[in-house]
Short mmCIF file of C-alpha atoms and ligand atoms in Angstrom, two decimals:
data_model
loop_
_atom_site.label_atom_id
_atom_site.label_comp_id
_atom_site.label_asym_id
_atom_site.label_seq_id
_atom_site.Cartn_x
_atom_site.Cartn_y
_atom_site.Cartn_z
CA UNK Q 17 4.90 -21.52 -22.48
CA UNK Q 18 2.18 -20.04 -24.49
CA UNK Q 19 1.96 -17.34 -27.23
CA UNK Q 20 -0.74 -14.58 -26.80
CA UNK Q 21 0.94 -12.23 -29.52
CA UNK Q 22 3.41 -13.34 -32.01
CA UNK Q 23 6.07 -11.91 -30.12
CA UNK Q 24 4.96 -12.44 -26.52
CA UNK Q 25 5.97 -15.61 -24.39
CA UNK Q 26 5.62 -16.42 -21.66
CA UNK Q 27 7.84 -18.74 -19.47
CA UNK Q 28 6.29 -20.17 -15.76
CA UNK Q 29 8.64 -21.44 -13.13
CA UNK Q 30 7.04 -20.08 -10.71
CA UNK Q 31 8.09 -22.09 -7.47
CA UNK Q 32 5.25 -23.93 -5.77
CA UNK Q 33 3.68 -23.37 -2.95
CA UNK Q 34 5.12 -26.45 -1.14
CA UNK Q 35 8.53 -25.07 -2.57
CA UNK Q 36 7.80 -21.62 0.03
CA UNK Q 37 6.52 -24.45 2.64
CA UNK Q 38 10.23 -25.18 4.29
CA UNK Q 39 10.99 -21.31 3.99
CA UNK Q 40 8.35 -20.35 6.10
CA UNK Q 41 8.62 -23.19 9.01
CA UNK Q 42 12.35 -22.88 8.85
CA UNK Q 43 12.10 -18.62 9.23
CA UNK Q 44 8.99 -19.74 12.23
CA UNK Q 45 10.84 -21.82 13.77
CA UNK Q 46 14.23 -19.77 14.54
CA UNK Q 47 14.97 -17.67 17.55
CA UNK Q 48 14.29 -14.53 15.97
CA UNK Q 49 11.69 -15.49 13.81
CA UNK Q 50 11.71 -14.14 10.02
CA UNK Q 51 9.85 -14.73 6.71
CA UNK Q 52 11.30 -13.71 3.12
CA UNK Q 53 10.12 -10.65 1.46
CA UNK Q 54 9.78 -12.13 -2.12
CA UNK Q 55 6.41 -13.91 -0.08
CA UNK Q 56 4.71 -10.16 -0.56
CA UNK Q 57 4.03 -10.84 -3.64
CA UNK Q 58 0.92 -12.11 -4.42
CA UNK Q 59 -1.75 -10.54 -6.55
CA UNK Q 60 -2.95 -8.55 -3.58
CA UNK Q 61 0.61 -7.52 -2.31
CA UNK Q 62 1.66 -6.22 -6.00
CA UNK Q 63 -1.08 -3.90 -6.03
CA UNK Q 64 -0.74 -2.95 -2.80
CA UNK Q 65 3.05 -2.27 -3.36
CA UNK Q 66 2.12 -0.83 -6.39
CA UNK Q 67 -0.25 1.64 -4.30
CA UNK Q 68 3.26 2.49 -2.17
CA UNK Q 69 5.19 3.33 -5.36
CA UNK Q 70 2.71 6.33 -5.76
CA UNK Q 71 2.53 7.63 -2.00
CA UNK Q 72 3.78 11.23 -0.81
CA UNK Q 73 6.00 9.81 1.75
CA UNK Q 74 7.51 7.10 -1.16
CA UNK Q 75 10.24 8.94 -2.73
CA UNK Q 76 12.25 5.51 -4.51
CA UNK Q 77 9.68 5.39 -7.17
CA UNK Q 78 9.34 8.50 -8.59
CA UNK Q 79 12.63 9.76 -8.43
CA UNK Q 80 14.09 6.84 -10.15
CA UNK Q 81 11.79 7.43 -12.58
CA UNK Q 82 12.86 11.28 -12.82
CA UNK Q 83 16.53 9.77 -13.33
CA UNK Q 84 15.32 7.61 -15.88
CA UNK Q 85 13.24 10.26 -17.98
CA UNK Q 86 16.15 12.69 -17.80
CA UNK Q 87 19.64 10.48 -18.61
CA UNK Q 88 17.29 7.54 -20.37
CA UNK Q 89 19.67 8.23 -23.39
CA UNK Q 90 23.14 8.72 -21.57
CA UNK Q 91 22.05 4.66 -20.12
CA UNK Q 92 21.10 3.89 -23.81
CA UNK Q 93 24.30 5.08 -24.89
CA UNK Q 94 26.46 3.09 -23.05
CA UNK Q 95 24.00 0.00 -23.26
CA UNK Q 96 23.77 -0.07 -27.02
CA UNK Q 97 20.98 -1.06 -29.44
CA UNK Q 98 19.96 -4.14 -30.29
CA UNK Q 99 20.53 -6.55 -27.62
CA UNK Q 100 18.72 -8.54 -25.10
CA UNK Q 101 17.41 -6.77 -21.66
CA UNK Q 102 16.61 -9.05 -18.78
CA UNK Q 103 14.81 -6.92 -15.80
CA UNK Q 104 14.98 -7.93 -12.46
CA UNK Q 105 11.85 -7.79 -10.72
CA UNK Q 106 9.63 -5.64 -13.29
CA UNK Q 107 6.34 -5.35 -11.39
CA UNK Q 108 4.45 -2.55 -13.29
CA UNK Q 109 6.00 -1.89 -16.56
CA UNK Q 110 6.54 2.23 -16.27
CA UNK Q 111 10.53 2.20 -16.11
CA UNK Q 112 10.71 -0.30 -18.79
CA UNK Q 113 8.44 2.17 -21.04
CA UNK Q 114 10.79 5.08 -20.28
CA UNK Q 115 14.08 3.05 -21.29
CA UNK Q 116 12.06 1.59 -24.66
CA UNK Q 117 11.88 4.71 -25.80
CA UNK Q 118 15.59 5.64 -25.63
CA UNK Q 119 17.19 2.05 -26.47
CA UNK Q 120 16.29 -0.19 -29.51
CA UNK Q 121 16.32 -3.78 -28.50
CA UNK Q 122 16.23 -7.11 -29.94
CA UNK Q 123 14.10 -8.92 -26.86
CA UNK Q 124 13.25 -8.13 -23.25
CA UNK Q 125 12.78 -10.33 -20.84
CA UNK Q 126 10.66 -9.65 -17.47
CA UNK Q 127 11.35 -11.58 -14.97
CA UNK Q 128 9.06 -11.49 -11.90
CA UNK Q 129 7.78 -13.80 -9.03
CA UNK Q 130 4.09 -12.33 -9.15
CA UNK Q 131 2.79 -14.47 -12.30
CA UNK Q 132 -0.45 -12.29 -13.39
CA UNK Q 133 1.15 -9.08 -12.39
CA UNK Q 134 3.66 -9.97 -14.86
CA UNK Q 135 1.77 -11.43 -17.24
CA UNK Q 136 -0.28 -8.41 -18.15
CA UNK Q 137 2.44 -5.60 -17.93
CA UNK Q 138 4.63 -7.78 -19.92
CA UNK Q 139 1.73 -8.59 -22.63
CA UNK Q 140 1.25 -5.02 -22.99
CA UNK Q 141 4.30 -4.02 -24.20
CA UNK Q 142 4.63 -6.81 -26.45
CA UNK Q 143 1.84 -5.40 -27.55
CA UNK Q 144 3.10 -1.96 -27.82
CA UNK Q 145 6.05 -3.13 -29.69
CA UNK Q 146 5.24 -5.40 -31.83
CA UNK Q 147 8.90 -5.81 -33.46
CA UNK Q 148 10.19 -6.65 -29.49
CA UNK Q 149 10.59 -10.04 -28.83
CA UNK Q 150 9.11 -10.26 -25.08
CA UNK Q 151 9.76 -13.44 -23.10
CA UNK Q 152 8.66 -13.06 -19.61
CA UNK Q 153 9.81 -15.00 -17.14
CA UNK Q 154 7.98 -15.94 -13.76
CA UNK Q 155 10.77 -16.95 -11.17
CA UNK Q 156 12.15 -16.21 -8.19
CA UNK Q 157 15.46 -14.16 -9.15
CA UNK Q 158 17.52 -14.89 -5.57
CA UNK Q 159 17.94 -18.11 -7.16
CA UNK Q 160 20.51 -18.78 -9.71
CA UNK Q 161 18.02 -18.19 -12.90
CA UNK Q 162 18.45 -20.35 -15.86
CA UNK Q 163 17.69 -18.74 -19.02
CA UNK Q 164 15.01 -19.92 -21.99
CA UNK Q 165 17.88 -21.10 -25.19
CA UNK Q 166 16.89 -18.14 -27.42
CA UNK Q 167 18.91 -15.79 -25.63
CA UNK Q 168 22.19 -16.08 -26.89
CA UNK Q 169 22.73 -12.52 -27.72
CA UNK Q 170 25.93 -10.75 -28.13
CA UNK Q 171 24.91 -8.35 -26.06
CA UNK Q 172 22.66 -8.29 -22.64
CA UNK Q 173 21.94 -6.02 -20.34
CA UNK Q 174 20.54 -6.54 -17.22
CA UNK Q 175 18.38 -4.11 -15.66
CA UNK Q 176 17.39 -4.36 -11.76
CA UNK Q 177 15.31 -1.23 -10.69
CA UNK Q 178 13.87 0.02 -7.55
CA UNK Q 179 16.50 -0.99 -4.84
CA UNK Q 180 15.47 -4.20 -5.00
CA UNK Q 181 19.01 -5.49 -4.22
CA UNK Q 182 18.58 -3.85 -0.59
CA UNK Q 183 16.67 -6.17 0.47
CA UNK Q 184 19.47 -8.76 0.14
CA UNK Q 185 21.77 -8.75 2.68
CA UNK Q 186 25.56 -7.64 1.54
CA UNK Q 187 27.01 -10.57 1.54
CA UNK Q 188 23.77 -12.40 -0.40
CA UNK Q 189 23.54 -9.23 -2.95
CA UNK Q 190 27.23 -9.55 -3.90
CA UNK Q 191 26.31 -12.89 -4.78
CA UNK Q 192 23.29 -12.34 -7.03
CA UNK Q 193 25.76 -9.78 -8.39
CA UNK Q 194 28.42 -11.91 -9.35
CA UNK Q 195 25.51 -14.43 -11.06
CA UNK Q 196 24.68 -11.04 -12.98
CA UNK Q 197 28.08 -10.59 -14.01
CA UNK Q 198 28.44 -13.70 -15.39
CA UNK Q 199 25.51 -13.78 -17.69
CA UNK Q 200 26.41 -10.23 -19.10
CA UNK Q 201 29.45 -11.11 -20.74
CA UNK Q 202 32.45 -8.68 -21.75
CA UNK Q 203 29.98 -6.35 -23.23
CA UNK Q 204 27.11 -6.30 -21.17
CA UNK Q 205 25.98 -3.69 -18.43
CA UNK Q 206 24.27 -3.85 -15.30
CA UNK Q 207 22.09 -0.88 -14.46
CA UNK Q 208 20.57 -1.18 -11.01
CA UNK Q 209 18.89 1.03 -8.90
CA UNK Q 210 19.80 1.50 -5.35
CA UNK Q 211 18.47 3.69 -3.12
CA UNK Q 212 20.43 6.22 -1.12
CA UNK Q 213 21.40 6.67 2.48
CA UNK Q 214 19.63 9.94 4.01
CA UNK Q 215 17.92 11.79 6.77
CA UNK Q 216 16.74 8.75 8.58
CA UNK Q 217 13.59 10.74 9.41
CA UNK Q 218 12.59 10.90 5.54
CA UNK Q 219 13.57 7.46 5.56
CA UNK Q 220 11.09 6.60 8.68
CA UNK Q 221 7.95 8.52 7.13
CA UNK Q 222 8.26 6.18 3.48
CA UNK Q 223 8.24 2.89 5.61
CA UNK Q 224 5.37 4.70 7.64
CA UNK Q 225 2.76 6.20 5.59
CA UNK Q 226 0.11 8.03 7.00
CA UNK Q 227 -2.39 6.10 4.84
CA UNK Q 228 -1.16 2.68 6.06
CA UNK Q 229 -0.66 1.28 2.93
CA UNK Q 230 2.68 -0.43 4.06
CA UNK Q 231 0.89 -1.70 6.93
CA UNK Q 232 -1.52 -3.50 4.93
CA UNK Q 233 1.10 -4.91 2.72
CA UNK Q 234 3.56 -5.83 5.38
CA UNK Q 235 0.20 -7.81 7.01
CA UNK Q 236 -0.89 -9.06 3.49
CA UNK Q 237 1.93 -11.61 4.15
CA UNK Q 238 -0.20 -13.52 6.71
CA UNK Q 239 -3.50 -13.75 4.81
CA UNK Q 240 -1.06 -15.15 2.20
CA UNK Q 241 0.21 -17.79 4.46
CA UNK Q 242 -3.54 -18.21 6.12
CA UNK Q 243 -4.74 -18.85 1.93
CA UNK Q 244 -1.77 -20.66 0.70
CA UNK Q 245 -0.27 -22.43 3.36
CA UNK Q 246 -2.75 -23.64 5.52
CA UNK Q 247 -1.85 -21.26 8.71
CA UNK Q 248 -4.33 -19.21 10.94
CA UNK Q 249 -2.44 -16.14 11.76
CA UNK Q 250 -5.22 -13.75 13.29
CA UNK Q 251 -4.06 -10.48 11.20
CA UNK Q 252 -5.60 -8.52 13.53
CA UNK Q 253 -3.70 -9.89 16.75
CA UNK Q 254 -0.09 -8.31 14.95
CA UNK Q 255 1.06 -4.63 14.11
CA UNK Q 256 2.89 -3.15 11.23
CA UNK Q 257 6.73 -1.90 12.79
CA UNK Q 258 9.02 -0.45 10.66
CA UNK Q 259 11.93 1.73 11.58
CA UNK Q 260 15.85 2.75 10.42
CA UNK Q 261 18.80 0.47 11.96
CA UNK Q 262 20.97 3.20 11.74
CA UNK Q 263 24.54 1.20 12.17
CA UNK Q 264 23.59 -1.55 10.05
CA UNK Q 265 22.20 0.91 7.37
CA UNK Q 266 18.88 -0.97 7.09
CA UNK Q 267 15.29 -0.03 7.03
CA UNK Q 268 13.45 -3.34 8.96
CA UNK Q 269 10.20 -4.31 8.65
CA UNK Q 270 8.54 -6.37 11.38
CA UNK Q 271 5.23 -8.20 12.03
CA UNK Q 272 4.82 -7.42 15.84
CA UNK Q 273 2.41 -9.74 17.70
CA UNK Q 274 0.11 -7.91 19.84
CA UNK Q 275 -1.22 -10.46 22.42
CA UNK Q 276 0.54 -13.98 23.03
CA UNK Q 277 -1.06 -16.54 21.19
CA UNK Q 278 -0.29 -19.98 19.15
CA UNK Q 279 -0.43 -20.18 15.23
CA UNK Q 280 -0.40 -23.27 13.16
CA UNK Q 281 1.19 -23.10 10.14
CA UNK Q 282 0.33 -26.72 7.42
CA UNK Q 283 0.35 -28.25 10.86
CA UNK Q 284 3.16 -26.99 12.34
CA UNK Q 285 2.77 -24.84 15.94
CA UNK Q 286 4.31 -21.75 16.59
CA UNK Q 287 4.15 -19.56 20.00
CA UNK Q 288 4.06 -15.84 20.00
CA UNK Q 289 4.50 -14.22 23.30
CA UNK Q 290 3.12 -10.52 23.45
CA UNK Q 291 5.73 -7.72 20.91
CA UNK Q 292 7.36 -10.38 19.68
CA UNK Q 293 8.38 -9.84 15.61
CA UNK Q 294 8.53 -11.53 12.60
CA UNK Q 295 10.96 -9.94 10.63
CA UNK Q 296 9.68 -9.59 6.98
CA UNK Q 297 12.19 -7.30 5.43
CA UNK Q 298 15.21 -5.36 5.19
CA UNK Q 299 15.43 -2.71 2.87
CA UNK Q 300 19.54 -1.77 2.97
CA UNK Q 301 20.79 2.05 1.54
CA UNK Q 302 24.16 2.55 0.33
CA UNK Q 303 26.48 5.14 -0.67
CA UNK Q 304 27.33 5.48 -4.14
CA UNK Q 305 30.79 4.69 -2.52
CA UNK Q 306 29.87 1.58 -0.41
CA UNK Q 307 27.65 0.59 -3.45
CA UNK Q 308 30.65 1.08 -6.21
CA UNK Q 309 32.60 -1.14 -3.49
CA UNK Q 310 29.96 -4.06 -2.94
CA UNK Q 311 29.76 -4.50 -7.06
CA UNK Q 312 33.63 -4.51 -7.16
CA UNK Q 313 33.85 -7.91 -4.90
CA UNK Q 314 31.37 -8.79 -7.36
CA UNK Q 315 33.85 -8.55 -10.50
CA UNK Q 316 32.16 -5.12 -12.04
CA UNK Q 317 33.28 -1.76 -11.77
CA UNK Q 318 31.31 1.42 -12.57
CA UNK Q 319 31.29 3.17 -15.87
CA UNK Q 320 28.44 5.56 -14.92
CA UNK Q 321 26.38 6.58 -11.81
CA UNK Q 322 23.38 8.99 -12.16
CA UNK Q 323 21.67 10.76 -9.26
CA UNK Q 324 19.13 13.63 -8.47
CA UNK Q 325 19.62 16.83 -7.21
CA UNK Q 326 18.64 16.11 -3.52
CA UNK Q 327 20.30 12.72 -3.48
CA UNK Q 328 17.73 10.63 -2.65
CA UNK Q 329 18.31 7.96 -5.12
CA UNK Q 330 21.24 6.49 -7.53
CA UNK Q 331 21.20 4.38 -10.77
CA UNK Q 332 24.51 2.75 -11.54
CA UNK Q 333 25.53 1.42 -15.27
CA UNK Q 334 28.15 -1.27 -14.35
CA UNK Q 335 30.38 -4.18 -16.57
CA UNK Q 336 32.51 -6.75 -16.15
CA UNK Q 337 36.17 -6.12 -14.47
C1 LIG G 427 10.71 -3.17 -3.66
C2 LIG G 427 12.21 -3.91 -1.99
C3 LIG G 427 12.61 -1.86 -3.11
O1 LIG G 427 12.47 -1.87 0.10
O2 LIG G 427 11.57 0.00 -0.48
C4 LIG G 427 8.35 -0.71 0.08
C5 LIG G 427 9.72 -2.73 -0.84
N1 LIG G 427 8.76 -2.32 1.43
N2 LIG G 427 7.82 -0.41 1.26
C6 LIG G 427 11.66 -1.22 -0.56
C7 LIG G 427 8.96 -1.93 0.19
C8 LIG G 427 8.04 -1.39 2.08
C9 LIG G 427 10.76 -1.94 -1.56
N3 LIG G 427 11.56 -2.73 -2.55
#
């Protein structure tokens, strides 16, 4: 932990790269081979993600956004001043910005798995708020997350833009929600961000943009794993695939090998015959309806759901049953 500004922390538990090691070879080694999406983000794949948010084809971003801008003071309302805000997964800091300016809090706490990323967008608005108490948090959130002792607040919100939970399966984001629940309290609120289901066409275009920017940061994953793990993927010998799995309500990403060939990952061997995929992500869209009903086997029931005019995108303000 180290203090930049007076009222900036900064807590790293980020996990280690031998910590991703038995991830990877257990995802490699499978029948249908997969890798986690949290391993996107490195310094390269936040920027590059970051490039995604402000695409044509990538609606998520700027509509939440447009949600956030125009009800930023109903959420504040039923948030309430003063307390603490942990955000889940707060990349760039432009969301954050938008509910500052509605909500007085005591402290905010970022927590993100891409440590420089976070480090500077969190710094900044310590910076820009100077009677905030920042504490950002490098972690990987999927796990249960253990909180730094100065946060016992009354109140605590919890904040997890971008439809970030759809890329847990159901059954793994009605966990993470019930771990939310219980570190809000009786008075705390959960408002998350989930993306919408829709014209699967629309839905096919912002997974395949026509500048390849999702390509590159789908592929980014291997020249990760080639730096950081010792492996030799040849990135050019695999293809960016992305399409909508209509009846499981999924957008998939997959790393499609090109030619057969042989990869070593830290040692370990791994066969490729020609189109066979790595599957890197799922990106799941709810109803509000199938959302409301996920959080509810969670323990929290809506008090509020927001959403724009073409009903692209939701944000739901939820508490404890
Ligand atoms: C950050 C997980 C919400 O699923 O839309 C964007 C990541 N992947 N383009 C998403 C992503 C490909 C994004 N999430």
């Amino acid at each position: 932990m180290e203090a930049a500004l007076p009222n900036f922390f900064f807590h790293d538990l980020h996990p280690a790269p031998e910590d991703f090691h038995a991830e990877v070879i257990a995802g490699l080694r499978g029948e249908n081979k997969r890798l986690p999406p949290k391993l996107f983000y490195d310094e390269q794949g936040s920027q590059l993600f970051d490039a995604i948010t402000r695409l044509p084809e990538y609606y998520p971003t700027r509509t939440e956004i447009g949600l956030l801008q125009r009800h930023g003071p109903d959420m504040a309302g039923l948030v309430g001043d003063d307390g603490l805000l942990l955000e889940l997964g707060s990349g760039s800091n432009i969301k954050i910005r938008i509910l500052l300016e509605a909500l007085r809090l005591q402290a905010y706490a970022p927590i993100d798995i891409s440590r420089e990323f976070l480090r500077l967008s969190a710094g900044a608005i310590a910076q820009d708020h100077p009677a905030l108490q920042v504490h950002a948090i490098c972690t990987d959130y999927s796990k249960p997350i253990e909180l730094p002792r100065c946060f016992d607040t009354e109140r605590r919100t919890v904040f997890f833009p971008g439809s970030s939970i759809g890329n847990f399966e159901p059954e793994q984001a009605r966990e993470l929600m019930q771990r939310v629940a219980a570190l809000l309290g009786p008075d705390g609120r959960l408002l998350i961000g989930v993306d919408l289901k829709k014209d699967p066409e629309r839905l096919h275009a912002a997974y395949n943009d026509s500048q390849g920017i999702t390509a590159c940061f789908n592929l980014n994953l291997l020249t990760r794993l080639n730096r950081e793990l010792d492996a030799d993927f040849d990135v050019s010998a695999f293809r960016h695939h992305a399409f909508y799995n209509e009846p499981l309500g999924r957008v998939e990403m997959h790393l499609i090998a090109t030619i057969r060939q042989r990869v070593r990952v830290d040692g370990c061997c791994f066969e490729f015959q020609t189109g066979e995929s790595i599957h890197t992500e799922n990106s799941y869209k709810y109803s509000v309806d199938e959302f409301q009903a996920l959080a509810a086997q969670a323990g929290l029931i809506g008090e509020a759901v927001w959403q724009d005019d073409d009903a692209l995108f939701s944000i739901h303000c939820l508490k404890a049953a």
